[in-house]
């Protein structure tokens, strides 16, 4: 659902679209494929890479839709501010730099474990098995103030979700 919403939204707005899953390193894909949940150390380099992509596109004046399961506030902070927003030790993180002028509107697609699990079971050819969904729910930190976000129930149909997002974008 996340990728479908992102791709359709980007198409309607004429913005660039990225699916964060396409940027997972092979090691992360193998780990998830074996049914092992990713930890913060697995995700930080991936999120930093996504931040760099967003920063580059924003610097070029492009608007971007990123479909990403940024499950924790720290993950969303990394997308927004980059590697300096994390205090975790990771040898791949370099010197501090000024945060980019990135505006981030988080679209939190919320739904019950049952509804999302049923959808995952219909998905074919993805490296993350549906058995890992519970681990994602376990670490989920839904967005809250002062984060810039809207929450939309995944039980709405795709056109309703896109309409809600585009209306919100008109007012921000």
mmCIF file of C-alpha atoms in Angstrom:
data_model
loop_
_atom_site.group_PDB
_atom_site.id
_atom_site.type_symbol
_atom_site.label_atom_id
_atom_site.label_comp_id
_atom_site.label_asym_id
_atom_site.label_seq_id
_atom_site.Cartn_x
_atom_site.Cartn_y
_atom_site.Cartn_z
ATOM 1 C CA UNK A 1 0.000 0.000 0.000
ATOM 2 C CA UNK A 2 2.808 2.405 0.928
ATOM 3 C CA UNK A 3 4.473 2.076 -2.477
ATOM 4 C CA UNK A 4 1.164 2.277 -4.346
ATOM 5 C CA UNK A 5 0.201 5.458 -2.488
ATOM 6 C CA UNK A 6 3.637 6.981 -3.055
ATOM 7 C CA UNK A 7 3.793 6.175 -6.766
ATOM 8 C CA UNK A 8 0.268 7.437 -7.458
ATOM 9 C CA UNK A 9 0.762 10.584 -5.381
ATOM 10 C CA UNK A 10 4.028 11.412 -7.170
ATOM 11 C CA UNK A 11 2.368 10.816 -10.536
ATOM 12 C CA UNK A 12 -0.576 13.090 -9.692
ATOM 13 C CA UNK A 13 1.694 15.857 -8.392
ATOM 14 C CA UNK A 14 4.338 15.503 -11.093
ATOM 15 C CA UNK A 15 6.979 14.865 -8.434
ATOM 16 C CA UNK A 16 9.857 12.410 -8.379
ATOM 17 C CA UNK A 17 9.155 9.083 -6.658
ATOM 18 C CA UNK A 18 11.474 6.833 -4.700
ATOM 19 C CA UNK A 19 10.611 3.543 -3.043
ATOM 20 C CA UNK A 20 12.969 3.207 -0.081
ATOM 21 C CA UNK A 21 12.886 -0.582 -0.385
ATOM 22 C CA UNK A 22 14.818 -0.248 -3.655
ATOM 23 C CA UNK A 23 17.730 1.235 -1.689
ATOM 24 C CA UNK A 24 18.178 -1.455 0.953
ATOM 25 C CA UNK A 25 21.662 -2.933 0.736
ATOM 26 C CA UNK A 26 21.839 -6.581 -0.243
ATOM 27 C CA UNK A 27 22.836 -7.529 3.302
ATOM 28 C CA UNK A 28 19.555 -6.074 4.652
ATOM 29 C CA UNK A 29 17.556 -7.886 1.969
ATOM 30 C CA UNK A 30 19.220 -11.203 2.817
ATOM 31 C CA UNK A 31 18.646 -10.686 6.535
ATOM 32 C CA UNK A 32 14.946 -9.923 6.068
ATOM 33 C CA UNK A 33 14.632 -12.764 3.567
ATOM 34 C CA UNK A 34 15.788 -15.121 6.328
ATOM 35 C CA UNK A 35 13.071 -13.743 8.611
ATOM 36 C CA UNK A 36 15.473 -11.693 10.776
ATOM 37 C CA UNK A 37 14.212 -8.198 11.649
ATOM 38 C CA UNK A 38 16.508 -5.278 10.909
ATOM 39 C CA UNK A 39 17.916 -3.334 13.855
ATOM 40 C CA UNK A 40 18.885 0.326 14.121
ATOM 41 C CA UNK A 41 22.452 -0.369 12.989
ATOM 42 C CA UNK A 42 21.090 -2.064 9.843
ATOM 43 C CA UNK A 43 18.759 0.812 9.075
ATOM 44 C CA UNK A 44 20.939 3.862 9.814
ATOM 45 C CA UNK A 45 23.193 3.639 6.707
ATOM 46 C CA UNK A 46 20.114 3.002 4.533
ATOM 47 C CA UNK A 47 18.292 6.000 6.007
ATOM 48 C CA UNK A 48 21.389 8.207 5.644
ATOM 49 C CA UNK A 49 21.570 7.244 1.977
ATOM 50 C CA UNK A 50 17.890 8.148 1.560
ATOM 51 C CA UNK A 51 18.502 11.495 3.272
ATOM 52 C CA UNK A 52 21.355 12.206 0.854
ATOM 53 C CA UNK A 53 19.051 11.451 -2.093
ATOM 54 C CA UNK A 54 16.372 13.783 -0.697
ATOM 55 C CA UNK A 55 18.951 16.482 0.025
ATOM 56 C CA UNK A 56 20.330 16.256 -3.522
ATOM 57 C CA UNK A 57 16.907 16.503 -5.129
ATOM 58 C CA UNK A 58 15.792 19.377 -2.897
ATOM 59 C CA UNK A 59 19.004 21.235 -3.769
ATOM 60 C CA UNK A 60 18.038 20.803 -7.432
ATOM 61 C CA UNK A 61 14.610 22.297 -6.722
ATOM 62 C CA UNK A 62 12.750 19.011 -7.085
ATOM 63 C CA UNK A 63 9.799 17.861 -5.023
ATOM 64 C CA UNK A 64 9.951 14.239 -3.943
ATOM 65 C CA UNK A 65 7.657 11.512 -2.660
ATOM 66 C CA UNK A 66 9.515 8.839 -0.699
ATOM 67 C CA UNK A 67 7.696 5.636 0.237
ATOM 68 C CA UNK A 68 9.511 4.504 3.368
ATOM 69 C CA UNK A 69 8.689 2.622 6.541
ATOM 70 C CA UNK A 70 10.336 5.126 8.867
ATOM 71 C CA UNK A 71 9.014 3.313 11.909
ATOM 72 C CA UNK A 72 10.693 5.371 14.633
ATOM 73 C CA UNK A 73 10.989 9.089 15.249
ATOM 74 C CA UNK A 74 14.770 8.700 15.055
ATOM 75 C CA UNK A 75 14.418 7.251 11.541
ATOM 76 C CA UNK A 76 12.271 10.187 10.430
ATOM 77 C CA UNK A 77 14.800 12.571 11.978
ATOM 78 C CA UNK A 78 17.565 10.932 9.936
ATOM 79 C CA UNK A 79 15.522 11.364 6.759
ATOM 80 C CA UNK A 80 15.043 15.026 7.630
ATOM 81 C CA UNK A 81 18.426 15.983 9.083
ATOM 82 C CA UNK A 82 20.817 13.228 8.032
ATOM 83 C CA UNK A 83 23.494 11.442 9.944
ATOM 84 C CA UNK A 84 24.025 14.162 12.548
ATOM 85 C CA UNK A 85 20.567 13.514 13.966
ATOM 86 C CA UNK A 86 21.559 10.166 15.432
ATOM 87 C CA UNK A 87 23.652 9.559 18.498
ATOM 88 C CA UNK A 88 24.138 5.874 17.701
ATOM 89 C CA UNK A 89 27.637 4.708 16.961
ATOM 90 C CA UNK A 90 28.119 3.723 13.359
ATOM 91 C CA UNK A 91 31.535 3.743 11.784
ATOM 92 C CA UNK A 92 30.139 4.850 8.431
ATOM 93 C CA UNK A 93 28.948 8.149 9.891
ATOM 94 C CA UNK A 94 31.318 11.003 9.256
ATOM 95 C CA UNK A 95 31.713 14.556 10.481
ATOM 96 C CA UNK A 96 28.763 16.729 11.364
ATOM 97 C CA UNK A 97 27.330 18.901 8.621
ATOM 98 C CA UNK A 98 24.567 21.472 8.542
ATOM 99 C CA UNK A 99 21.124 19.973 7.972
ATOM 100 C CA UNK A 100 19.591 20.484 4.554
ATOM 101 C CA UNK A 101 16.562 22.652 4.100
ATOM 102 C CA UNK A 102 14.235 19.686 3.679
ATOM 103 C CA UNK A 103 10.556 19.994 4.445
ATOM 104 C CA UNK A 104 9.113 16.637 5.381
ATOM 105 C CA UNK A 105 5.427 15.775 5.586
ATOM 106 C CA UNK A 106 5.039 12.279 7.013
ATOM 107 C CA UNK A 107 2.027 10.391 5.712
ATOM 108 C CA UNK A 108 1.370 7.803 8.390
ATOM 109 C CA UNK A 109 -0.666 5.009 6.831
ATOM 110 C CA UNK A 110 -2.206 3.361 9.863
ATOM 111 C CA UNK A 111 -4.035 0.093 10.116
ATOM 112 C CA UNK A 112 -4.459 -2.957 12.254
ATOM 113 C CA UNK A 113 -1.990 -5.807 12.200
ATOM 114 C CA UNK A 114 -4.706 -7.995 10.687
ATOM 115 C CA UNK A 115 -5.513 -5.661 7.781
ATOM 116 C CA UNK A 116 -1.893 -4.960 6.906
ATOM 117 C CA UNK A 117 -0.964 -8.633 7.291
ATOM 118 C CA UNK A 118 -3.698 -9.646 4.859
ATOM 119 C CA UNK A 119 -2.331 -7.178 2.310
ATOM 120 C CA UNK A 120 1.238 -8.399 2.773
ATOM 121 C CA UNK A 121 0.117 -11.951 2.103
ATOM 122 C CA UNK A 122 -1.132 -10.812 -1.322
ATOM 123 C CA UNK A 123 2.204 -9.181 -2.199
ATOM 124 C CA UNK A 124 4.404 -11.250 -4.480
ATOM 125 C CA UNK A 125 8.155 -11.165 -4.985
ATOM 126 C CA UNK A 126 9.113 -8.915 -2.073
ATOM 127 C CA UNK A 127 12.188 -9.704 0.031
ATOM 128 C CA UNK A 128 10.454 -9.058 3.382
ATOM 129 C CA UNK A 129 8.337 -12.002 4.475
ATOM 130 C CA UNK A 130 4.966 -11.217 6.107
ATOM 131 C CA UNK A 131 6.229 -12.912 9.296
ATOM 132 C CA UNK A 132 8.359 -9.813 9.999
ATOM 133 C CA UNK A 133 5.331 -7.507 10.200
ATOM 134 C CA UNK A 134 4.876 -8.068 13.951
ATOM 135 C CA UNK A 135 8.460 -6.936 14.579
ATOM 136 C CA UNK A 136 7.670 -3.695 12.757
ATOM 137 C CA UNK A 137 4.556 -3.130 14.844
ATOM 138 C CA UNK A 138 6.633 -3.843 17.965
ATOM 139 C CA UNK A 139 9.036 -0.942 17.285
ATOM 140 C CA UNK A 140 6.533 1.440 15.665
ATOM 141 C CA UNK A 141 6.559 4.972 17.063
ATOM 142 C CA UNK A 142 3.646 6.699 15.317
ATOM 143 C CA UNK A 143 4.365 10.325 14.460
ATOM 144 C CA UNK A 144 3.282 12.925 16.988
ATOM 145 C CA UNK A 145 3.608 16.670 17.525
ATOM 146 C CA UNK A 146 5.795 18.520 16.766
ATOM 147 C CA UNK A 147 6.395 16.273 13.716
ATOM 148 C CA UNK A 148 4.751 17.442 10.504
ATOM 149 C CA UNK A 149 2.404 14.558 9.679
ATOM 150 C CA UNK A 150 -1.050 13.360 8.782
ATOM 151 C CA UNK A 151 -2.486 9.977 9.637
ATOM 152 C CA UNK A 152 -4.663 8.093 7.168
ATOM 153 C CA UNK A 153 -6.328 4.744 7.735
ATOM 154 C CA UNK A 154 -5.295 2.140 5.153
ATOM 155 C CA UNK A 155 -8.860 0.876 4.998
ATOM 156 C CA UNK A 156 -9.696 3.913 2.835
ATOM 157 C CA UNK A 157 -9.416 3.318 -0.877
ATOM 158 C CA UNK A 158 -6.465 4.614 -2.861
ATOM 159 C CA UNK A 159 -8.268 7.614 -4.438
ATOM 160 C CA UNK A 160 -9.521 8.728 -0.995
ATOM 161 C CA UNK A 161 -6.012 8.498 0.445
ATOM 162 C CA UNK A 162 -4.523 10.511 -2.432
ATOM 163 C CA UNK A 163 -7.280 13.147 -2.149
ATOM 164 C CA UNK A 164 -6.638 13.537 1.588
ATOM 165 C CA UNK A 165 -2.920 13.989 1.021
ATOM 166 C CA UNK A 166 -3.285 16.470 -1.845
ATOM 167 C CA UNK A 167 -5.768 18.545 0.170
ATOM 168 C CA UNK A 168 -3.323 18.620 3.068
ATOM 169 C CA UNK A 169 -0.483 19.690 0.772
ATOM 170 C CA UNK A 170 -2.572 22.637 -0.463
ATOM 171 C CA UNK A 171 -2.764 23.981 3.092
ATOM 172 C CA UNK A 172 0.889 23.486 4.071
#
